[in-house]
Tab-separated table of C-alpha atoms and ligand atoms in Angstrom:
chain	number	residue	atom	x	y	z
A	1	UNK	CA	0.000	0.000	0.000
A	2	UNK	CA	1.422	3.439	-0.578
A	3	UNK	CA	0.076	6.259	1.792
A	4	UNK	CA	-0.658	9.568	0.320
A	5	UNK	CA	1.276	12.450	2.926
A	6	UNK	CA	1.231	16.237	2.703
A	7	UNK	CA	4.637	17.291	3.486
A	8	UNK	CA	5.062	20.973	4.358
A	9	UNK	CA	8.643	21.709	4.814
A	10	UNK	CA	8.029	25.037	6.593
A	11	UNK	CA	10.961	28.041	6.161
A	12	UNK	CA	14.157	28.678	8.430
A	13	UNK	CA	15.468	25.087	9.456
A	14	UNK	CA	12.183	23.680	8.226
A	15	UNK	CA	13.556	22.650	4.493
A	16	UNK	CA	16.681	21.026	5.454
A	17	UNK	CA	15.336	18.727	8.358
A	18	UNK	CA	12.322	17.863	6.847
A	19	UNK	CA	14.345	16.727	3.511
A	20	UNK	CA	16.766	14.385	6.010
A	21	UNK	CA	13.334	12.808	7.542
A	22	UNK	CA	11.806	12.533	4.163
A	23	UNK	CA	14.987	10.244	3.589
A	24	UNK	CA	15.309	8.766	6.715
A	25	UNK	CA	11.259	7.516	6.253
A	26	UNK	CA	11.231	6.517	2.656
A	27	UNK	CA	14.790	4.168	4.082
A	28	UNK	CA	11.895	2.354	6.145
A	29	UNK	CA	10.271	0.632	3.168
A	30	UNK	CA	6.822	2.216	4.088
A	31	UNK	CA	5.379	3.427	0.904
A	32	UNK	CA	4.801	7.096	1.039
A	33	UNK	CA	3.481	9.388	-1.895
A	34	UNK	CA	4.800	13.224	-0.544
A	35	UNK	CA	2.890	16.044	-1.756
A	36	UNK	CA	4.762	18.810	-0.940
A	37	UNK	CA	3.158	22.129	-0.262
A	38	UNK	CA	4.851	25.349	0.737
A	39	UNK	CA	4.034	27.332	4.191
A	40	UNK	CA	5.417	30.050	5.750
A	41	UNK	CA	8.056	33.428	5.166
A	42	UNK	CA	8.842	32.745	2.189
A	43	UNK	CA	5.527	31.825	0.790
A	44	UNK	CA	4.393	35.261	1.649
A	45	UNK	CA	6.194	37.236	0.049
A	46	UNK	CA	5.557	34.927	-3.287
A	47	UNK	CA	1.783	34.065	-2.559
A	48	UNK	CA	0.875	37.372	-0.100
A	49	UNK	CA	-0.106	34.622	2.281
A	50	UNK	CA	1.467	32.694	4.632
A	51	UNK	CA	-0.764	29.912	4.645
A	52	UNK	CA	-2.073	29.140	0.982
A	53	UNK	CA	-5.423	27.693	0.825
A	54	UNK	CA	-3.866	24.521	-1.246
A	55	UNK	CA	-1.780	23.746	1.838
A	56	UNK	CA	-4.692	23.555	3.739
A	57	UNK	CA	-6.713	21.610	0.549
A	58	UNK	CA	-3.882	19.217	0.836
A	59	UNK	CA	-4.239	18.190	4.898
A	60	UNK	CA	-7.894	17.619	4.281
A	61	UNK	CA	-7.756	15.262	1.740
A	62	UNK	CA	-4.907	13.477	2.632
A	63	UNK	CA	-6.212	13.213	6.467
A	64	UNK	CA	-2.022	13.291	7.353
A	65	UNK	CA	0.837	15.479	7.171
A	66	UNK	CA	4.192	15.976	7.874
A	67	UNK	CA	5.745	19.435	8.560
A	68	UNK	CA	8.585	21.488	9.388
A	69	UNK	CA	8.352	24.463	11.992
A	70	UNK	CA	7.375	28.247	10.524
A	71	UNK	CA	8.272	31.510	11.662
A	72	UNK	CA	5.865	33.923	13.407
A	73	UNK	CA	7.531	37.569	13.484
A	74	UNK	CA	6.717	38.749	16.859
A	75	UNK	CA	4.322	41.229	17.379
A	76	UNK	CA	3.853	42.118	13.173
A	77	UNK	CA	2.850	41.097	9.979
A	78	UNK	CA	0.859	37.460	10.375
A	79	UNK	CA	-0.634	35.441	13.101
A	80	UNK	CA	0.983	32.356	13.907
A	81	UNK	CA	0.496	29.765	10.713
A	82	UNK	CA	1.172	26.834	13.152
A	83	UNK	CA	-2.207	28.007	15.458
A	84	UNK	CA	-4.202	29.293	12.475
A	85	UNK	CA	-3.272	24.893	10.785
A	86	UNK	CA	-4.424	23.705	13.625
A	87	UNK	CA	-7.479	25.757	14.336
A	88	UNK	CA	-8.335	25.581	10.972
A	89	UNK	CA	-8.349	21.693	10.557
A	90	UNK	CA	-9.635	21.395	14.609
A	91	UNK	CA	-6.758	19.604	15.558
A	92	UNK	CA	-7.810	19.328	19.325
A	93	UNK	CA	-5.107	17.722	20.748
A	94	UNK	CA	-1.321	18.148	20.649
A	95	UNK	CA	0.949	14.878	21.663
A	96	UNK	CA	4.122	15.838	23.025
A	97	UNK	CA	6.098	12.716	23.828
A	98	UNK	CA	9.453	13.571	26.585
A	99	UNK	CA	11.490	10.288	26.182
A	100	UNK	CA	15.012	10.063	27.517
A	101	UNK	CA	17.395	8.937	25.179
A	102	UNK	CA	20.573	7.509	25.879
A	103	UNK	CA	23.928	9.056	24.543
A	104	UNK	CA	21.445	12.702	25.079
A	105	UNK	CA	23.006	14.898	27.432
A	106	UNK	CA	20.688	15.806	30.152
A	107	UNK	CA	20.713	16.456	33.848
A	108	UNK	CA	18.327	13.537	33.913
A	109	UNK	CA	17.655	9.653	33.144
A	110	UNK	CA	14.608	7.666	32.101
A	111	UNK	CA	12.270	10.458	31.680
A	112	UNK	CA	9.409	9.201	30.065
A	113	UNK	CA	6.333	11.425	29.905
A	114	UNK	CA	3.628	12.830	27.663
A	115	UNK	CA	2.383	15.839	27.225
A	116	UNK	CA	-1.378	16.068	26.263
A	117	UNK	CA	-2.227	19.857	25.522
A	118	UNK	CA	-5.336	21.252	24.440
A	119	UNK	CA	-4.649	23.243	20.852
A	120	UNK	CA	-7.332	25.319	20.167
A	121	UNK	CA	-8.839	27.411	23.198
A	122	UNK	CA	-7.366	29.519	26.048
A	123	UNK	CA	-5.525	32.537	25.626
A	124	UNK	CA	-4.638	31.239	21.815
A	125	UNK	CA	-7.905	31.332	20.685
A	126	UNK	CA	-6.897	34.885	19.405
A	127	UNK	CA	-9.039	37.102	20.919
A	128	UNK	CA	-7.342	40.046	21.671
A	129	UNK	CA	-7.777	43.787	22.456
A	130	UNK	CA	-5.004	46.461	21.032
A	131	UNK	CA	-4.530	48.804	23.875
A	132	UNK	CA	-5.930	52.421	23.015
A	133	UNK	CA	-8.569	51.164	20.508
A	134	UNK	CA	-12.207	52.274	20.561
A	135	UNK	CA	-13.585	48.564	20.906
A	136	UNK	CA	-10.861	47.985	23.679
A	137	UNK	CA	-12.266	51.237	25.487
A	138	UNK	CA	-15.724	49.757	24.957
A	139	UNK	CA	-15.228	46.459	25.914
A	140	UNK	CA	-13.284	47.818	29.105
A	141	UNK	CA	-16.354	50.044	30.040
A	142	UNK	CA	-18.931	46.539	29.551
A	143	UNK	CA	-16.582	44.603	31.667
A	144	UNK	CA	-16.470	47.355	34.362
A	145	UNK	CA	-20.373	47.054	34.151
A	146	UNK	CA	-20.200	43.653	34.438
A	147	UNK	CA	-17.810	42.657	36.830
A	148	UNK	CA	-17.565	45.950	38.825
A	149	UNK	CA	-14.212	45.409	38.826
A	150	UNK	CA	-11.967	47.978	37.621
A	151	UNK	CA	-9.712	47.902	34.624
A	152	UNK	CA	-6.907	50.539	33.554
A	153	UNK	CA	-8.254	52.740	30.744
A	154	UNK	CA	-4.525	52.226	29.542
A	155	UNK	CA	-4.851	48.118	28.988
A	156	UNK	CA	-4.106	45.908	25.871
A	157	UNK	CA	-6.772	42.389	26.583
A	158	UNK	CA	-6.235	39.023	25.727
A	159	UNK	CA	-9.079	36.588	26.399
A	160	UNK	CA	-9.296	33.142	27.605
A	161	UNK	CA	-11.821	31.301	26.803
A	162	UNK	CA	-12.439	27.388	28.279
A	163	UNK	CA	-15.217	25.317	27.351
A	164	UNK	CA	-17.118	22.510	28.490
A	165	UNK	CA	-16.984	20.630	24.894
A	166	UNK	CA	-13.207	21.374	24.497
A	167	UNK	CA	-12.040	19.827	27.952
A	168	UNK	CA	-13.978	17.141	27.830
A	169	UNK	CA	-12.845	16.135	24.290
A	170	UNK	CA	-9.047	16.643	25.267
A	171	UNK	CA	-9.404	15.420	28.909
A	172	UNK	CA	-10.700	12.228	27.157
A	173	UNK	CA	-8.033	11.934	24.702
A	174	UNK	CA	-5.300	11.896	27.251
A	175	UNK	CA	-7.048	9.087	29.466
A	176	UNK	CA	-7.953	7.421	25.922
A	177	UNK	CA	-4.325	7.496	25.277
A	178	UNK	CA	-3.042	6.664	28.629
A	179	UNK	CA	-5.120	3.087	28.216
A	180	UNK	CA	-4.053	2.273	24.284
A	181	UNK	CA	-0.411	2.797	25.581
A	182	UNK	CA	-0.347	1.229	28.856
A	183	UNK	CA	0.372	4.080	30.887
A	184	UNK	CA	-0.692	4.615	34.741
A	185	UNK	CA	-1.680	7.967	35.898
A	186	UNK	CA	-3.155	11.147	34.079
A	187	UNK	CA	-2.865	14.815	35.539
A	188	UNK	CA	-4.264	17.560	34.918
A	189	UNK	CA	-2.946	20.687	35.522
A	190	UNK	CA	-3.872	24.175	36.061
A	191	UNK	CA	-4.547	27.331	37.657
A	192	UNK	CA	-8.277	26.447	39.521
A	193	UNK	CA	-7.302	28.298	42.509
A	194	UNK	CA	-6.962	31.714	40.738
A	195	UNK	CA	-9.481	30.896	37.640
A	196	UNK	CA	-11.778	29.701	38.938
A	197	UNK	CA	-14.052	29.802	35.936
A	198	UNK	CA	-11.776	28.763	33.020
A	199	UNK	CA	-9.183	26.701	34.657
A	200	UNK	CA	-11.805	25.847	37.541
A	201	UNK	CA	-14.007	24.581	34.807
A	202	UNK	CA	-10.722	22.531	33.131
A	203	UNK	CA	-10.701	20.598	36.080
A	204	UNK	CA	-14.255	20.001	36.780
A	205	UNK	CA	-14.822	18.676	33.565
A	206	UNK	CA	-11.601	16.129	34.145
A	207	UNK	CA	-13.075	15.020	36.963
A	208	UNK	CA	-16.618	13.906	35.532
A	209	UNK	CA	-14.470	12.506	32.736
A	210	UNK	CA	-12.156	10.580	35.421
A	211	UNK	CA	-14.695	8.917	36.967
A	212	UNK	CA	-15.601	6.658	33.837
A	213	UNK	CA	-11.950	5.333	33.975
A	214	UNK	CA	-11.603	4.892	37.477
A	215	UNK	CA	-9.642	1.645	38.449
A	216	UNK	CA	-8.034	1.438	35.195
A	217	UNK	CA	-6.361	4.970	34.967
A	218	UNK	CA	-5.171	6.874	38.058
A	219	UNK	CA	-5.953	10.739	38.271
A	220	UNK	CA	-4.496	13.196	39.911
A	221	UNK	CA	-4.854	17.164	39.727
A	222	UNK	CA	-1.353	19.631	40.332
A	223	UNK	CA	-1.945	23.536	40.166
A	224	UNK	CA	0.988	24.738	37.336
A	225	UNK	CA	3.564	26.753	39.547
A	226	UNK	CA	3.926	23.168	41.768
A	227	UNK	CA	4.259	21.457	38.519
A	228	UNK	CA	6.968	22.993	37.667
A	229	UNK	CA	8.817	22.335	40.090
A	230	UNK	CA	7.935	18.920	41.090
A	231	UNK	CA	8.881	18.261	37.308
A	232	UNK	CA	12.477	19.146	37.821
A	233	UNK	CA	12.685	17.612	41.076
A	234	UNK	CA	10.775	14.486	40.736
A	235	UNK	CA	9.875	13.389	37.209
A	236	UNK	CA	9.338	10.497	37.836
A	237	UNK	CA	6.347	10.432	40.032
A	238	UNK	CA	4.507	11.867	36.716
A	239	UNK	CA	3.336	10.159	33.259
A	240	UNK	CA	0.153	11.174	31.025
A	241	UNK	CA	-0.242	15.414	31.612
A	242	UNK	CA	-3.054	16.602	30.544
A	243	UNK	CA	-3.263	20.893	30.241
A	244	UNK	CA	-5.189	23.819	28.786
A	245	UNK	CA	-3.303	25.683	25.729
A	246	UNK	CA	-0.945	27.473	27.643
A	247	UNK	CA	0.556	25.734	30.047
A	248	UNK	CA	0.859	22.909	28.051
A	249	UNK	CA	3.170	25.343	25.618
A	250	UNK	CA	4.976	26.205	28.767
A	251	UNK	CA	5.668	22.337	29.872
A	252	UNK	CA	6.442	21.121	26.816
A	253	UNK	CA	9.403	23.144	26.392
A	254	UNK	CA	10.168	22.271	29.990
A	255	UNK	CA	10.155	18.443	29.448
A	256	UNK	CA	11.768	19.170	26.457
A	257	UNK	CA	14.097	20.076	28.434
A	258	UNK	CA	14.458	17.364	31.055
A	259	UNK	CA	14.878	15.221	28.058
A	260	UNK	CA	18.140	16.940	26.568
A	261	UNK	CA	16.999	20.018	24.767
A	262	UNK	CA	14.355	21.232	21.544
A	263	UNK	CA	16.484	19.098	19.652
A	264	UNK	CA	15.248	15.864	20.480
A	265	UNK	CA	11.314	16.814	21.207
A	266	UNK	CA	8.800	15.824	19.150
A	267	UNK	CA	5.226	16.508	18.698
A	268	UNK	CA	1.498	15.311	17.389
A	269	UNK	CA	-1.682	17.290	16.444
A	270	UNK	CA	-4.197	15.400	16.609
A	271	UNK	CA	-7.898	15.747	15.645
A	272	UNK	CA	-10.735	13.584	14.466
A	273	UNK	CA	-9.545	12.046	11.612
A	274	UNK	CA	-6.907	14.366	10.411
A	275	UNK	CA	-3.377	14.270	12.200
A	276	UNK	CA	-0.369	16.967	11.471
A	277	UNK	CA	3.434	15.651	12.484
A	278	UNK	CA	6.061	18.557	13.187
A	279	UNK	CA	8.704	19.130	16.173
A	280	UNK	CA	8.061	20.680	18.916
A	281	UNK	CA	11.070	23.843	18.501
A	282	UNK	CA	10.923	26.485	15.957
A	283	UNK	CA	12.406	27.444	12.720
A	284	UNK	CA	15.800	29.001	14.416
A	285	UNK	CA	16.591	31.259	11.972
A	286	UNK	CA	19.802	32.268	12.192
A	287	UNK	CA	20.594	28.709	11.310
A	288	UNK	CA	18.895	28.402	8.402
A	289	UNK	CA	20.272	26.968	5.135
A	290	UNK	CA	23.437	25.940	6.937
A	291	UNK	CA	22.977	22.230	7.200
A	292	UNK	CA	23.897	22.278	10.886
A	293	UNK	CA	20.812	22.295	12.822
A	294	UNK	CA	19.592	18.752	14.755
A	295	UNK	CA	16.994	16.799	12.452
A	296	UNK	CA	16.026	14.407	15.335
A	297	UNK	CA	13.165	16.327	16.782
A	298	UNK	CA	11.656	16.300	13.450
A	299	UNK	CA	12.472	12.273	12.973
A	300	UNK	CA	10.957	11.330	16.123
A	301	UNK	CA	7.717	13.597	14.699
A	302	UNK	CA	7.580	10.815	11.511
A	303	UNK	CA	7.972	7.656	14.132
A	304	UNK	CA	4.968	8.847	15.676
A	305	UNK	CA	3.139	10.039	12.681
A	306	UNK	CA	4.205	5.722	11.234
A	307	UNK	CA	2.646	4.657	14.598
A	308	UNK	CA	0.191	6.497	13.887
A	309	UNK	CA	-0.539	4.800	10.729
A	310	UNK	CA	-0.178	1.432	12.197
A	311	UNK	CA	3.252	0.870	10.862
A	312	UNK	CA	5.011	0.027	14.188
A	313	UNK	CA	8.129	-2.220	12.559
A	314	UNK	CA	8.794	0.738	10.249
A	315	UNK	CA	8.443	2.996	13.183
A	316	UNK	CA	10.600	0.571	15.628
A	317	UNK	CA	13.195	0.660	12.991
A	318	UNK	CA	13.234	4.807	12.340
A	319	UNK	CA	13.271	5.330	16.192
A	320	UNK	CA	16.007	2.483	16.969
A	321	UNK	CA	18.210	3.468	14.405
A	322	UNK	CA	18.043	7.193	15.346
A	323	UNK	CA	18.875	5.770	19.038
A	324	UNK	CA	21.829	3.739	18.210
A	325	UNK	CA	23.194	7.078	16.089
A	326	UNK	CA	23.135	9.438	18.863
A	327	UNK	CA	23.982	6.992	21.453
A	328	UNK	CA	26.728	6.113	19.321
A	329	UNK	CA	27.448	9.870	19.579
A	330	UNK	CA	29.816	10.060	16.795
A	331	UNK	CA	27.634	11.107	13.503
A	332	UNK	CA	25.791	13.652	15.213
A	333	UNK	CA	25.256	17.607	15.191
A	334	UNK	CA	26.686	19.831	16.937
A	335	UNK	CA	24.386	20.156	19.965
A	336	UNK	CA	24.634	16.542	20.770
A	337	UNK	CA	28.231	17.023	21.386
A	338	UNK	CA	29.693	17.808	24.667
A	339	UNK	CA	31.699	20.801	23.141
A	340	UNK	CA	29.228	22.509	21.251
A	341	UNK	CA	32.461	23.437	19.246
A	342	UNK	CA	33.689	20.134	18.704
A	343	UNK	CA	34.857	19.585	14.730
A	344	UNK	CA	33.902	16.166	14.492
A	345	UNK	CA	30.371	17.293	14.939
A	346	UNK	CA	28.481	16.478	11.403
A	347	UNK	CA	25.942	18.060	9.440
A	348	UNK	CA	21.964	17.458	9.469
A	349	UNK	CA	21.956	15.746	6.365
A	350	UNK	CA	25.281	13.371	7.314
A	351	UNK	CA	23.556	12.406	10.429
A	352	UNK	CA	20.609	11.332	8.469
A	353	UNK	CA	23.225	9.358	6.092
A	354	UNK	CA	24.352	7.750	8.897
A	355	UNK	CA	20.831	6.860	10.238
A	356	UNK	CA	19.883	5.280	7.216
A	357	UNK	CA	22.897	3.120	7.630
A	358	UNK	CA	21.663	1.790	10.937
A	359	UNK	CA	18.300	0.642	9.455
B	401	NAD	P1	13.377	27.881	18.299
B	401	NAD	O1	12.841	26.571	18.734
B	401	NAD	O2	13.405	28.145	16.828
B	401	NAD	O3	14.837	28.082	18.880
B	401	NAD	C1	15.118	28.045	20.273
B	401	NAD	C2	16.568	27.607	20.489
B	401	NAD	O4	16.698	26.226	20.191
B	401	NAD	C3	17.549	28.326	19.584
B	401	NAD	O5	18.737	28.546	20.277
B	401	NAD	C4	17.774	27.363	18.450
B	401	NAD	O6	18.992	27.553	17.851
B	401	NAD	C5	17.653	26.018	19.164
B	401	NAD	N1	17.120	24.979	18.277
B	401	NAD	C6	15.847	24.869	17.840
B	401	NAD	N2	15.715	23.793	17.038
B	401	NAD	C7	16.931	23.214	16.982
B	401	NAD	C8	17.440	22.066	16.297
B	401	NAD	N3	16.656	21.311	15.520
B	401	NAD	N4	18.735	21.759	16.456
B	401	NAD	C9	19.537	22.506	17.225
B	401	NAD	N5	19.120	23.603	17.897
B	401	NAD	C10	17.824	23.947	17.771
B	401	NAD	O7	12.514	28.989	19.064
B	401	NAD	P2	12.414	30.552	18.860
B	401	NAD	O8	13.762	31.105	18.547
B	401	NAD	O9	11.658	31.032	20.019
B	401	NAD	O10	11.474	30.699	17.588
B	401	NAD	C11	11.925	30.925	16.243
B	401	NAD	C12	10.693	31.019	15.363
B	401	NAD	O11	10.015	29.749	15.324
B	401	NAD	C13	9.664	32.023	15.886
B	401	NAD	O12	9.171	32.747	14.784
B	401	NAD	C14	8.573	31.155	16.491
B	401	NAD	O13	7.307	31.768	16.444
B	401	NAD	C15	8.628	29.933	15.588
B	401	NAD	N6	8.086	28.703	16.217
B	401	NAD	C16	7.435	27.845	15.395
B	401	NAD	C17	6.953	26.643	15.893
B	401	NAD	C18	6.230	25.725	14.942
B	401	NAD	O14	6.421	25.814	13.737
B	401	NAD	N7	5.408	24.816	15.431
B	401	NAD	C19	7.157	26.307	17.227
B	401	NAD	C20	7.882	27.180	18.052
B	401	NAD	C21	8.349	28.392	17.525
């Protein structure tokens, strides 16, 4: 069977790690037909968009995709083309695997937790104010009204919304997950205590939803500020997390980080019956075009987006050759060197080469 896959290489880095995974999963033997659509910086200035409507076109009717990270310019030009694919296509739920692996420098060992963050609510939704407008000035008078709480006249507003339908959807994924991959606990965390109506409703909801897998999946419930730090001191005592958009954006690049870095962190979006694959870092600019830049995040991305498809041996392969390369530690980028300097460090598309010879 041959699979039909958008692949969206994305700008900065995007291009040249998403041509050493195209390699690295066409090495597997899994059939894959790549239509390749173009996202992003670069696409703007060509197209006036970032995000063409064929790229879009493309996820739909293929139902999978695989893509490289794009650029948002901070506060000009676009909105963020990674939020706009995934509100566009409703891809509820974003997978963020933290896996130690060994030969990855880390202040930790066997780390092995998920992320489970809701993608399309909270303070992402969008909804925001521009300090000094008229609507801003109105909407600051209504919620005066409302509230009788004051507001400085001199306030930009971002709004958070939380629903009922949106927890309960990605509260279930995350215990739905935790039982198709054998994992133990699920917890949710937030900010209840201070929101009491968004993040207070985040966790009502995963309660009701808790109940219907009670003696199969534990639950627990940690307020964000102690989840930080009971992540860096005690990892362990965690597994399945399941968060609104925000603090999962926060924790992911946290257990990123208890896993060895953005390098090695990679990520799922996941709706009904459309799925987009891409890392979980950015498009690091200033290293673009350089073949330097670590294509391992984006690797890991395709072994989940072959799981995914049900092609576990191809995926076992991909993810144990990739493991026996950096634990190998010799054909590897820069990063994944103890001297960051260190010449022998190789380039993203000779680490690729030398993953392919592993498989
Ligand atoms: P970034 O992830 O691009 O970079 C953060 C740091 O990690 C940098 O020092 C970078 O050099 C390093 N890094 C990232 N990926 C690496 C890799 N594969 N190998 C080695 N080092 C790597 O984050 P940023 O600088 O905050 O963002 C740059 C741009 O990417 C911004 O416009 C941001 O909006 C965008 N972004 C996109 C996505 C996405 O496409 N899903 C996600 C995050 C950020």
């Amino acid at each position: 069977m041959t699979y039909k896959i958008t692949l969206i290489p994305g700008d900065g880095i995007g291009p040249e790690i998403s041509q050493a995974t195209k390699r690295c999963v066409d090495a597997t033997g899994v059939k894959i037909d790549w239509e390749i659509v173009d996202a992003g910086v670069d696409v703007m200035e060509k197209e006036g968009t970032p995000l063409p409507q064929k790229v879009i076109d493309s996820i739909r009717k293929n139902k999978i995709a695989l893509k490289g990270p794009i650029t948002t310019p901070i506060g000009k030009g676009f909105r963020s083309v990674n939020v706009a694919l995934r509100k566009e296509l409703d891809l509820y739920a974003c997978v963020r695997p933290c896996k130690s692996y060994k030969g990855v420098r880390s202040k930790y060992e066997n780390i092995d937790l998920v992320i489970v963050r809701e993608n399309t609510e909270d303070l992402y939704a969008g909804v925001e104010f521009e300090e000094g407008k008229e609507e801003t000035q109105k909407l600051i008078a209504e919620i005066e009204k409302a509230s009788g709480k004051k507001v400085r006249k001199d306030s930009g507003i971002s709004i958070k919304p939380i629903s009922v339908s949106g927890t309960k959807r990605i509260v279930e994924y995350a215990f739905d997950y935790a039982v198709k991959n054998k994992r133990r606990k699920v917890t949710a965390v937030t900010k209840a205590n201070i929101m009491k109506y968004t993040d207070g409703l985040f966790l009502a909801v995963g309660k009701q939803v808790a109940k219907k897998y009670e003696g199969k999946i534990e639950y627990q419930e940690v307020l964000v500020d102690n989840m930080c730090m009971q992540l860096v001191q005690k990892p362990e005592l965690y597994d399945v997390l399941v968060l609104p958009n925000l603090y999962g954006d926060i924790l992911s690049d946290l257990c990123a980080g208890l896993v060895g870095g953005l390098g090695v962190a990679p990520g799922a979006n996941i709706g009904d019956g459309c799925a987009l694959f891409e890392p979980t870092h950015g498009s690091a600019p200033k290293y673009k075009g350089q073949n330097k830049v670590n294509p391992v995040a984006q690797m890991l991305s395709a072994v989940l987006m072959l799981r995914y498809l049900g092609e576990e041996k191809a995926a076992d392969k991909l993810e144990n050759a990739i493991s026996a390369v950096i634990s190998e530690g010799k054909d590897v980028t820069y990063d994944m060197k103890p001297d960051r300097n260190d010449p022998t460090a190789v380039g993203t598309s000779q680490m690729a080469d030398a993953i392919i010879r592993k498989m």
